[in-house]
């Protein structure tokens, strides 16, 4: 299955790229620059493509990103600290982000005769992001079947949609994913902050998976406080 992987440079999508490279035919990586606050992640996507020796294309949609205001990822809104599943994390929603990214990826896949587009949405995203849920994946596949009817037949491959981030870490360890060469933090600093939702989720995932976490965090213990607060 000739597969184009949507790769942000994060732990999930880089792991997916390694999985596809091992199990299928990796056609290349596609990233989108929507002027996200943590756009340094794109450099980690480029590293992944170089490591796997496949083409990598970064699509510039910064003008679209500027119009998607109100999100902590695209606007002058503080990125909140805390667990990923807290209601405060809803401020990190970028409206219709995955629909925009996947529609672009399906267009490229059709133009280059790929058979699948792979996305690393996972079960932990369901709390906050409606375009990461199974219903969205199913509906998007149906829409693309109509949009490309008679031209191309492309599968939306989302192997992690019902799995946890800890499951992804375990899978990544199986495929030799270099976790230190991935970026999660929404704040985009010199190193992972350890306090934002994605950092807390990342730290928790390594703990639950039993795999050592090679990530350098500014605050390596905050995740425990965030878990206790959520449990309370």
PDB file of C-alpha atoms in Angstrom:
ATOM      1  CA  UNK A   1       0.000   0.000   0.000  1.00  0.00           C
ATOM      2  CA  UNK A   2       1.715   3.173  -1.230  1.00  0.00           C
ATOM      3  CA  UNK A   3       1.066   5.578   1.636  1.00  0.00           C
ATOM      4  CA  UNK A   4       1.523   9.302   2.189  1.00  0.00           C
ATOM      5  CA  UNK A   5       1.954  10.116   5.879  1.00  0.00           C
ATOM      6  CA  UNK A   6       0.752  13.388   7.353  1.00  0.00           C
ATOM      7  CA  UNK A   7       3.664  14.215   9.648  1.00  0.00           C
ATOM      8  CA  UNK A   8       3.790  17.163  12.027  1.00  0.00           C
ATOM      9  CA  UNK A   9       7.101  16.146  13.583  1.00  0.00           C
ATOM     10  CA  UNK A  10       5.408  15.040  16.798  1.00  0.00           C
ATOM     11  CA  UNK A  11       5.837  11.730  18.571  1.00  0.00           C
ATOM     12  CA  UNK A  12       2.635  10.228  17.150  1.00  0.00           C
ATOM     13  CA  UNK A  13       3.149  11.082  13.474  1.00  0.00           C
ATOM     14  CA  UNK A  14       6.871  10.257  13.468  1.00  0.00           C
ATOM     15  CA  UNK A  15       6.063   6.877  15.007  1.00  0.00           C
ATOM     16  CA  UNK A  16       3.407   6.378  12.330  1.00  0.00           C
ATOM     17  CA  UNK A  17       5.939   7.180   9.607  1.00  0.00           C
ATOM     18  CA  UNK A  18       8.268   4.498  10.965  1.00  0.00           C
ATOM     19  CA  UNK A  19       5.373   2.039  11.183  1.00  0.00           C
ATOM     20  CA  UNK A  20       4.327   2.675   7.575  1.00  0.00           C
ATOM     21  CA  UNK A  21       7.936   2.435   6.384  1.00  0.00           C
ATOM     22  CA  UNK A  22       8.198  -0.994   8.030  1.00  0.00           C
ATOM     23  CA  UNK A  23       4.802  -2.396   6.997  1.00  0.00           C
ATOM     24  CA  UNK A  24       3.912  -0.710   3.703  1.00  0.00           C
ATOM     25  CA  UNK A  25       5.460   1.497   1.030  1.00  0.00           C
ATOM     26  CA  UNK A  26       6.141   4.953   2.424  1.00  0.00           C
ATOM     27  CA  UNK A  27       5.565   7.388  -0.431  1.00  0.00           C
ATOM     28  CA  UNK A  28       6.615  10.460   1.532  1.00  0.00           C
ATOM     29  CA  UNK A  29       5.743  12.858   4.327  1.00  0.00           C
ATOM     30  CA  UNK A  30       3.451  15.865   4.110  1.00  0.00           C
ATOM     31  CA  UNK A  31       3.501  18.696   6.661  1.00  0.00           C
ATOM     32  CA  UNK A  32       1.518  21.915   6.829  1.00  0.00           C
ATOM     33  CA  UNK A  33       2.843  25.225   8.055  1.00  0.00           C
ATOM     34  CA  UNK A  34      -0.162  27.130   9.397  1.00  0.00           C
ATOM     35  CA  UNK A  35       2.089  29.492  11.389  1.00  0.00           C
ATOM     36  CA  UNK A  36       1.580  27.405  14.488  1.00  0.00           C
ATOM     37  CA  UNK A  37       3.289  28.660  17.632  1.00  0.00           C
ATOM     38  CA  UNK A  38       5.272  25.425  17.830  1.00  0.00           C
ATOM     39  CA  UNK A  39       6.263  25.409  14.143  1.00  0.00           C
ATOM     40  CA  UNK A  40       9.714  24.185  15.139  1.00  0.00           C
ATOM     41  CA  UNK A  41       8.015  20.757  14.970  1.00  0.00           C
ATOM     42  CA  UNK A  42       8.346  20.983  11.180  1.00  0.00           C
ATOM     43  CA  UNK A  43      12.095  20.599  11.507  1.00  0.00           C
ATOM     44  CA  UNK A  44      11.564  17.288  13.267  1.00  0.00           C
ATOM     45  CA  UNK A  45       9.330  16.143  10.408  1.00  0.00           C
ATOM     46  CA  UNK A  46      12.140  17.009   7.999  1.00  0.00           C
ATOM     47  CA  UNK A  47      14.566  14.960  10.124  1.00  0.00           C
ATOM     48  CA  UNK A  48      12.174  12.008   9.948  1.00  0.00           C
ATOM     49  CA  UNK A  49      11.953  12.197   6.163  1.00  0.00           C
ATOM     50  CA  UNK A  50      15.733  12.383   5.883  1.00  0.00           C
ATOM     51  CA  UNK A  51      16.137   9.421   8.212  1.00  0.00           C
ATOM     52  CA  UNK A  52      13.642   7.317   6.240  1.00  0.00           C
ATOM     53  CA  UNK A  53      14.991   8.579   2.890  1.00  0.00           C
ATOM     54  CA  UNK A  54      11.636   9.726   1.507  1.00  0.00           C
ATOM     55  CA  UNK A  55      10.402  13.015   0.025  1.00  0.00           C
ATOM     56  CA  UNK A  56       9.060  15.639   2.402  1.00  0.00           C
ATOM     57  CA  UNK A  57       6.861  18.543   1.417  1.00  0.00           C
ATOM     58  CA  UNK A  58       5.868  21.421   3.679  1.00  0.00           C
ATOM     59  CA  UNK A  59       2.743  23.201   2.448  1.00  0.00           C
ATOM     60  CA  UNK A  60       2.558  26.877   3.370  1.00  0.00           C
ATOM     61  CA  UNK A  61      -0.971  27.737   4.537  1.00  0.00           C
ATOM     62  CA  UNK A  62       0.042  30.515   6.916  1.00  0.00           C
ATOM     63  CA  UNK A  63      -2.586  32.849   5.505  1.00  0.00           C
ATOM     64  CA  UNK A  64      -5.245  30.292   6.387  1.00  0.00           C
ATOM     65  CA  UNK A  65      -3.696  29.877   9.828  1.00  0.00           C
ATOM     66  CA  UNK A  66      -3.900  33.625  10.436  1.00  0.00           C
ATOM     67  CA  UNK A  67      -7.635  33.450   9.856  1.00  0.00           C
ATOM     68  CA  UNK A  68      -8.121  30.607  12.343  1.00  0.00           C
ATOM     69  CA  UNK A  69      -7.993  32.989  15.285  1.00  0.00           C
ATOM     70  CA  UNK A  70      -8.883  32.316  18.883  1.00  0.00           C
ATOM     71  CA  UNK A  71      -6.653  29.263  19.330  1.00  0.00           C
ATOM     72  CA  UNK A  72      -3.622  29.233  21.605  1.00  0.00           C
ATOM     73  CA  UNK A  73      -1.711  27.630  18.720  1.00  0.00           C
ATOM     74  CA  UNK A  74      -2.357  30.384  16.178  1.00  0.00           C
ATOM     75  CA  UNK A  75      -3.192  33.499  18.178  1.00  0.00           C
ATOM     76  CA  UNK A  76      -1.865  35.582  21.076  1.00  0.00           C
ATOM     77  CA  UNK A  77      -3.573  33.343  23.619  1.00  0.00           C
ATOM     78  CA  UNK A  78      -1.581  31.715  26.423  1.00  0.00           C
ATOM     79  CA  UNK A  79      -1.088  27.960  26.151  1.00  0.00           C
ATOM     80  CA  UNK A  80      -2.592  26.558  29.377  1.00  0.00           C
ATOM     81  CA  UNK A  81      -0.781  24.250  31.761  1.00  0.00           C
ATOM     82  CA  UNK A  82      -2.403  21.033  32.915  1.00  0.00           C
ATOM     83  CA  UNK A  83      -3.594  17.631  31.779  1.00  0.00           C
ATOM     84  CA  UNK A  84      -4.558  17.175  28.148  1.00  0.00           C
ATOM     85  CA  UNK A  85      -8.111  16.122  29.040  1.00  0.00           C
ATOM     86  CA  UNK A  86      -8.944  19.250  31.052  1.00  0.00           C
ATOM     87  CA  UNK A  87     -11.573  21.637  29.672  1.00  0.00           C
ATOM     88  CA  UNK A  88      -9.003  24.437  29.660  1.00  0.00           C
ATOM     89  CA  UNK A  89      -7.215  22.665  26.798  1.00  0.00           C
ATOM     90  CA  UNK A  90     -10.091  23.457  24.445  1.00  0.00           C
ATOM     91  CA  UNK A  91      -8.347  26.752  23.781  1.00  0.00           C
ATOM     92  CA  UNK A  92      -5.784  24.746  21.759  1.00  0.00           C
ATOM     93  CA  UNK A  93      -8.425  23.707  19.211  1.00  0.00           C
ATOM     94  CA  UNK A  94      -7.637  25.017  15.709  1.00  0.00           C
ATOM     95  CA  UNK A  95     -10.999  25.011  13.892  1.00  0.00           C
ATOM     96  CA  UNK A  96     -11.211  22.359  11.185  1.00  0.00           C
ATOM     97  CA  UNK A  97      -7.445  21.765  11.264  1.00  0.00           C
ATOM     98  CA  UNK A  98      -7.509  18.061  10.458  1.00  0.00           C
ATOM     99  CA  UNK A  99     -10.147  18.492   7.762  1.00  0.00           C
ATOM    100  CA  UNK A 100      -7.946  21.103   6.067  1.00  0.00           C
ATOM    101  CA  UNK A 101      -4.794  19.003   6.423  1.00  0.00           C
ATOM    102  CA  UNK A 102      -6.379  15.758   5.265  1.00  0.00           C
ATOM    103  CA  UNK A 103      -8.163  17.333   2.292  1.00  0.00           C
ATOM    104  CA  UNK A 104      -4.791  18.690   1.166  1.00  0.00           C
ATOM    105  CA  UNK A 105      -3.119  15.321   1.708  1.00  0.00           C
ATOM    106  CA  UNK A 106      -5.796  13.443  -0.254  1.00  0.00           C
ATOM    107  CA  UNK A 107      -5.336  15.840  -3.158  1.00  0.00           C
ATOM    108  CA  UNK A 108      -1.586  15.207  -3.189  1.00  0.00           C
ATOM    109  CA  UNK A 109      -2.092  11.464  -2.785  1.00  0.00           C
ATOM    110  CA  UNK A 110      -4.471  11.354  -5.746  1.00  0.00           C
ATOM    111  CA  UNK A 111      -2.152  13.426  -7.911  1.00  0.00           C
ATOM    112  CA  UNK A 112       0.813  11.163  -7.125  1.00  0.00           C
ATOM    113  CA  UNK A 113      -1.019   7.815  -7.315  1.00  0.00           C
ATOM    114  CA  UNK A 114      -0.754   6.944  -3.643  1.00  0.00           C
ATOM    115  CA  UNK A 115      -3.179   4.386  -2.267  1.00  0.00           C
ATOM    116  CA  UNK A 116      -3.539   5.709   1.265  1.00  0.00           C
ATOM    117  CA  UNK A 117      -3.141   8.747   3.480  1.00  0.00           C
ATOM    118  CA  UNK A 118      -2.028   8.001   7.035  1.00  0.00           C
ATOM    119  CA  UNK A 119      -2.850  10.159  10.050  1.00  0.00           C
ATOM    120  CA  UNK A 120      -1.762   9.655  13.655  1.00  0.00           C
ATOM    121  CA  UNK A 121      -4.910  10.814  15.472  1.00  0.00           C
ATOM    122  CA  UNK A 122      -5.359   8.747  18.634  1.00  0.00           C
ATOM    123  CA  UNK A 123      -7.786   7.998  21.426  1.00  0.00           C
ATOM    124  CA  UNK A 124      -6.316  10.576  23.784  1.00  0.00           C
ATOM    125  CA  UNK A 125      -7.334  13.325  21.356  1.00  0.00           C
ATOM    126  CA  UNK A 126     -11.035  12.465  21.587  1.00  0.00           C
ATOM    127  CA  UNK A 127     -11.566  14.579  24.731  1.00  0.00           C
ATOM    128  CA  UNK A 128     -10.696  17.869  23.072  1.00  0.00           C
ATOM    129  CA  UNK A 129     -10.586  17.570  19.289  1.00  0.00           C
ATOM    130  CA  UNK A 130     -13.743  16.613  17.361  1.00  0.00           C
ATOM    131  CA  UNK A 131     -11.713  16.071  14.175  1.00  0.00           C
ATOM    132  CA  UNK A 132      -9.718  13.289  15.844  1.00  0.00           C
ATOM    133  CA  UNK A 133     -12.674  11.069  16.707  1.00  0.00           C
ATOM    134  CA  UNK A 134     -13.657   7.831  14.919  1.00  0.00           C
ATOM    135  CA  UNK A 135     -16.866   9.406  13.593  1.00  0.00           C
ATOM    136  CA  UNK A 136     -14.842  12.120  11.867  1.00  0.00           C
ATOM    137  CA  UNK A 137     -12.451   9.572  10.345  1.00  0.00           C
ATOM    138  CA  UNK A 138     -15.360   7.514   8.981  1.00  0.00           C
ATOM    139  CA  UNK A 139     -17.176  10.574   7.639  1.00  0.00           C
ATOM    140  CA  UNK A 140     -14.028  11.972   6.031  1.00  0.00           C
ATOM    141  CA  UNK A 141     -13.397   8.680   4.249  1.00  0.00           C
ATOM    142  CA  UNK A 142     -16.950   8.720   2.920  1.00  0.00           C
ATOM    143  CA  UNK A 143     -16.561  12.317   1.742  1.00  0.00           C
ATOM    144  CA  UNK A 144     -13.302  11.548  -0.066  1.00  0.00           C
ATOM    145  CA  UNK A 145     -14.838   8.490  -1.719  1.00  0.00           C
ATOM    146  CA  UNK A 146     -17.385  10.886  -3.238  1.00  0.00           C
ATOM    147  CA  UNK A 147     -14.886  13.648  -3.986  1.00  0.00           C
ATOM    148  CA  UNK A 148     -12.550  11.312  -5.903  1.00  0.00           C
ATOM    149  CA  UNK A 149     -15.182   9.007  -7.391  1.00  0.00           C
ATOM    150  CA  UNK A 150     -13.963   7.766 -10.750  1.00  0.00           C
ATOM    151  CA  UNK A 151     -10.545   9.366 -10.316  1.00  0.00           C
ATOM    152  CA  UNK A 152      -8.822   7.681  -7.391  1.00  0.00           C
ATOM    153  CA  UNK A 153      -9.543   5.321  -4.528  1.00  0.00           C
ATOM    154  CA  UNK A 154      -7.573   6.300  -1.453  1.00  0.00           C
ATOM    155  CA  UNK A 155      -7.840   4.832   2.030  1.00  0.00           C
ATOM    156  CA  UNK A 156      -7.626   6.957   5.168  1.00  0.00           C
ATOM    157  CA  UNK A 157      -5.326   4.924   7.390  1.00  0.00           C
ATOM    158  CA  UNK A 158      -5.679   5.835  11.086  1.00  0.00           C
ATOM    159  CA  UNK A 159      -4.301   2.874  13.057  1.00  0.00           C
ATOM    160  CA  UNK A 160      -4.147   4.720  16.373  1.00  0.00           C
ATOM    161  CA  UNK A 161      -7.625   6.250  16.393  1.00  0.00           C
ATOM    162  CA  UNK A 162      -8.831   3.964  19.185  1.00  0.00           C
ATOM    163  CA  UNK A 163      -5.492   3.576  20.982  1.00  0.00           C
ATOM    164  CA  UNK A 164      -3.773   5.607  23.690  1.00  0.00           C
ATOM    165  CA  UNK A 165      -0.561   7.588  23.443  1.00  0.00           C
ATOM    166  CA  UNK A 166       1.072   4.960  25.674  1.00  0.00           C
ATOM    167  CA  UNK A 167       0.153   2.397  23.002  1.00  0.00           C
ATOM    168  CA  UNK A 168       1.846   4.607  20.419  1.00  0.00           C
ATOM    169  CA  UNK A 169       5.029   4.753  22.520  1.00  0.00           C
ATOM    170  CA  UNK A 170       5.027   0.958  22.731  1.00  0.00           C
ATOM    171  CA  UNK A 171       4.496   0.724  18.970  1.00  0.00           C
ATOM    172  CA  UNK A 172       7.216   3.270  18.358  1.00  0.00           C
ATOM    173  CA  UNK A 173       9.674   1.282  20.449  1.00  0.00           C
ATOM    174  CA  UNK A 174       8.901  -1.749  18.284  1.00  0.00           C
ATOM    175  CA  UNK A 175       9.761   0.166  15.117  1.00  0.00           C
ATOM    176  CA  UNK A 176      12.803   1.930  16.518  1.00  0.00           C
ATOM    177  CA  UNK A 177      11.330   5.426  16.584  1.00  0.00           C
ATOM    178  CA  UNK A 178      13.967   7.876  17.895  1.00  0.00           C
ATOM    179  CA  UNK A 179      11.662   9.588  20.393  1.00  0.00           C
ATOM    180  CA  UNK A 180      14.230  12.237  21.254  1.00  0.00           C
ATOM    181  CA  UNK A 181      13.946  13.456  17.649  1.00  0.00           C
ATOM    182  CA  UNK A 182      10.253  14.337  17.951  1.00  0.00           C
ATOM    183  CA  UNK A 183       8.560  17.492  19.203  1.00  0.00           C
ATOM    184  CA  UNK A 184       5.311  17.757  21.196  1.00  0.00           C
ATOM    185  CA  UNK A 185       5.369  20.978  23.254  1.00  0.00           C
ATOM    186  CA  UNK A 186       2.829  23.593  22.189  1.00  0.00           C
ATOM    187  CA  UNK A 187       4.952  26.421  23.586  1.00  0.00           C
ATOM    188  CA  UNK A 188       7.801  25.881  21.122  1.00  0.00           C
ATOM    189  CA  UNK A 189      10.649  26.844  23.465  1.00  0.00           C
ATOM    190  CA  UNK A 190      14.224  25.637  23.543  1.00  0.00           C
ATOM    191  CA  UNK A 191      13.119  22.389  25.170  1.00  0.00           C
ATOM    192  CA  UNK A 192       9.799  20.831  26.146  1.00  0.00           C
ATOM    193  CA  UNK A 193       8.138  22.928  28.873  1.00  0.00           C
ATOM    194  CA  UNK A 194       6.781  19.903  30.763  1.00  0.00           C
ATOM    195  CA  UNK A 195       3.657  21.820  31.764  1.00  0.00           C
ATOM    196  CA  UNK A 196       1.386  22.201  28.730  1.00  0.00           C
ATOM    197  CA  UNK A 197      -1.178  19.535  27.881  1.00  0.00           C
ATOM    198  CA  UNK A 198       0.921  17.847  25.231  1.00  0.00           C
ATOM    199  CA  UNK A 199       3.978  17.701  27.481  1.00  0.00           C
ATOM    200  CA  UNK A 200       1.955  16.237  30.348  1.00  0.00           C
ATOM    201  CA  UNK A 201       0.381  13.689  28.017  1.00  0.00           C
ATOM    202  CA  UNK A 202       3.787  12.805  26.544  1.00  0.00           C
ATOM    203  CA  UNK A 203       5.375  12.311  29.974  1.00  0.00           C
ATOM    204  CA  UNK A 204       2.404  10.243  31.164  1.00  0.00           C
ATOM    205  CA  UNK A 205       2.512   8.071  28.028  1.00  0.00           C
ATOM    206  CA  UNK A 206       6.133   7.091  28.587  1.00  0.00           C
ATOM    207  CA  UNK A 207       5.367   6.316  32.237  1.00  0.00           C
ATOM    208  CA  UNK A 208       2.383   4.106  31.355  1.00  0.00           C
ATOM    209  CA  UNK A 209       4.238   2.362  28.535  1.00  0.00           C
ATOM    210  CA  UNK A 210       7.184   1.445  30.730  1.00  0.00           C
ATOM    211  CA  UNK A 211       9.554   2.867  28.125  1.00  0.00           C
ATOM    212  CA  UNK A 212      12.256   5.370  29.199  1.00  0.00           C
ATOM    213  CA  UNK A 213      11.463   8.959  28.286  1.00  0.00           C
ATOM    214  CA  UNK A 214      14.460  10.634  26.584  1.00  0.00           C
ATOM    215  CA  UNK A 215      12.771  14.053  26.521  1.00  0.00           C
ATOM    216  CA  UNK A 216      14.384  17.080  28.164  1.00  0.00           C
ATOM    217  CA  UNK A 217      11.689  18.999  30.085  1.00  0.00           C
ATOM    218  CA  UNK A 218      11.992  22.368  31.792  1.00  0.00           C
ATOM    219  CA  UNK A 219       9.672  21.040  34.516  1.00  0.00           C
ATOM    220  CA  UNK A 220       9.965  17.267  34.586  1.00  0.00           C
ATOM    221  CA  UNK A 221       7.722  16.723  37.638  1.00  0.00           C
ATOM    222  CA  UNK A 222       4.707  18.909  36.837  1.00  0.00           C
ATOM    223  CA  UNK A 223       2.892  16.035  35.117  1.00  0.00           C
ATOM    224  CA  UNK A 224       2.384  14.338  38.509  1.00  0.00           C
ATOM    225  CA  UNK A 225       0.743  17.479  39.892  1.00  0.00           C
ATOM    226  CA  UNK A 226      -1.474  17.690  36.805  1.00  0.00           C
ATOM    227  CA  UNK A 227      -2.578  14.068  37.206  1.00  0.00           C
ATOM    228  CA  UNK A 228      -3.398  14.551  40.897  1.00  0.00           C
ATOM    229  CA  UNK A 229      -5.372  17.700  40.118  1.00  0.00           C
ATOM    230  CA  UNK A 230      -7.374  15.949  37.420  1.00  0.00           C
ATOM    231  CA  UNK A 231      -8.078  12.957  39.677  1.00  0.00           C
ATOM    232  CA  UNK A 232      -9.293  15.288  42.430  1.00  0.00           C
TER     233      UNK A 232
END
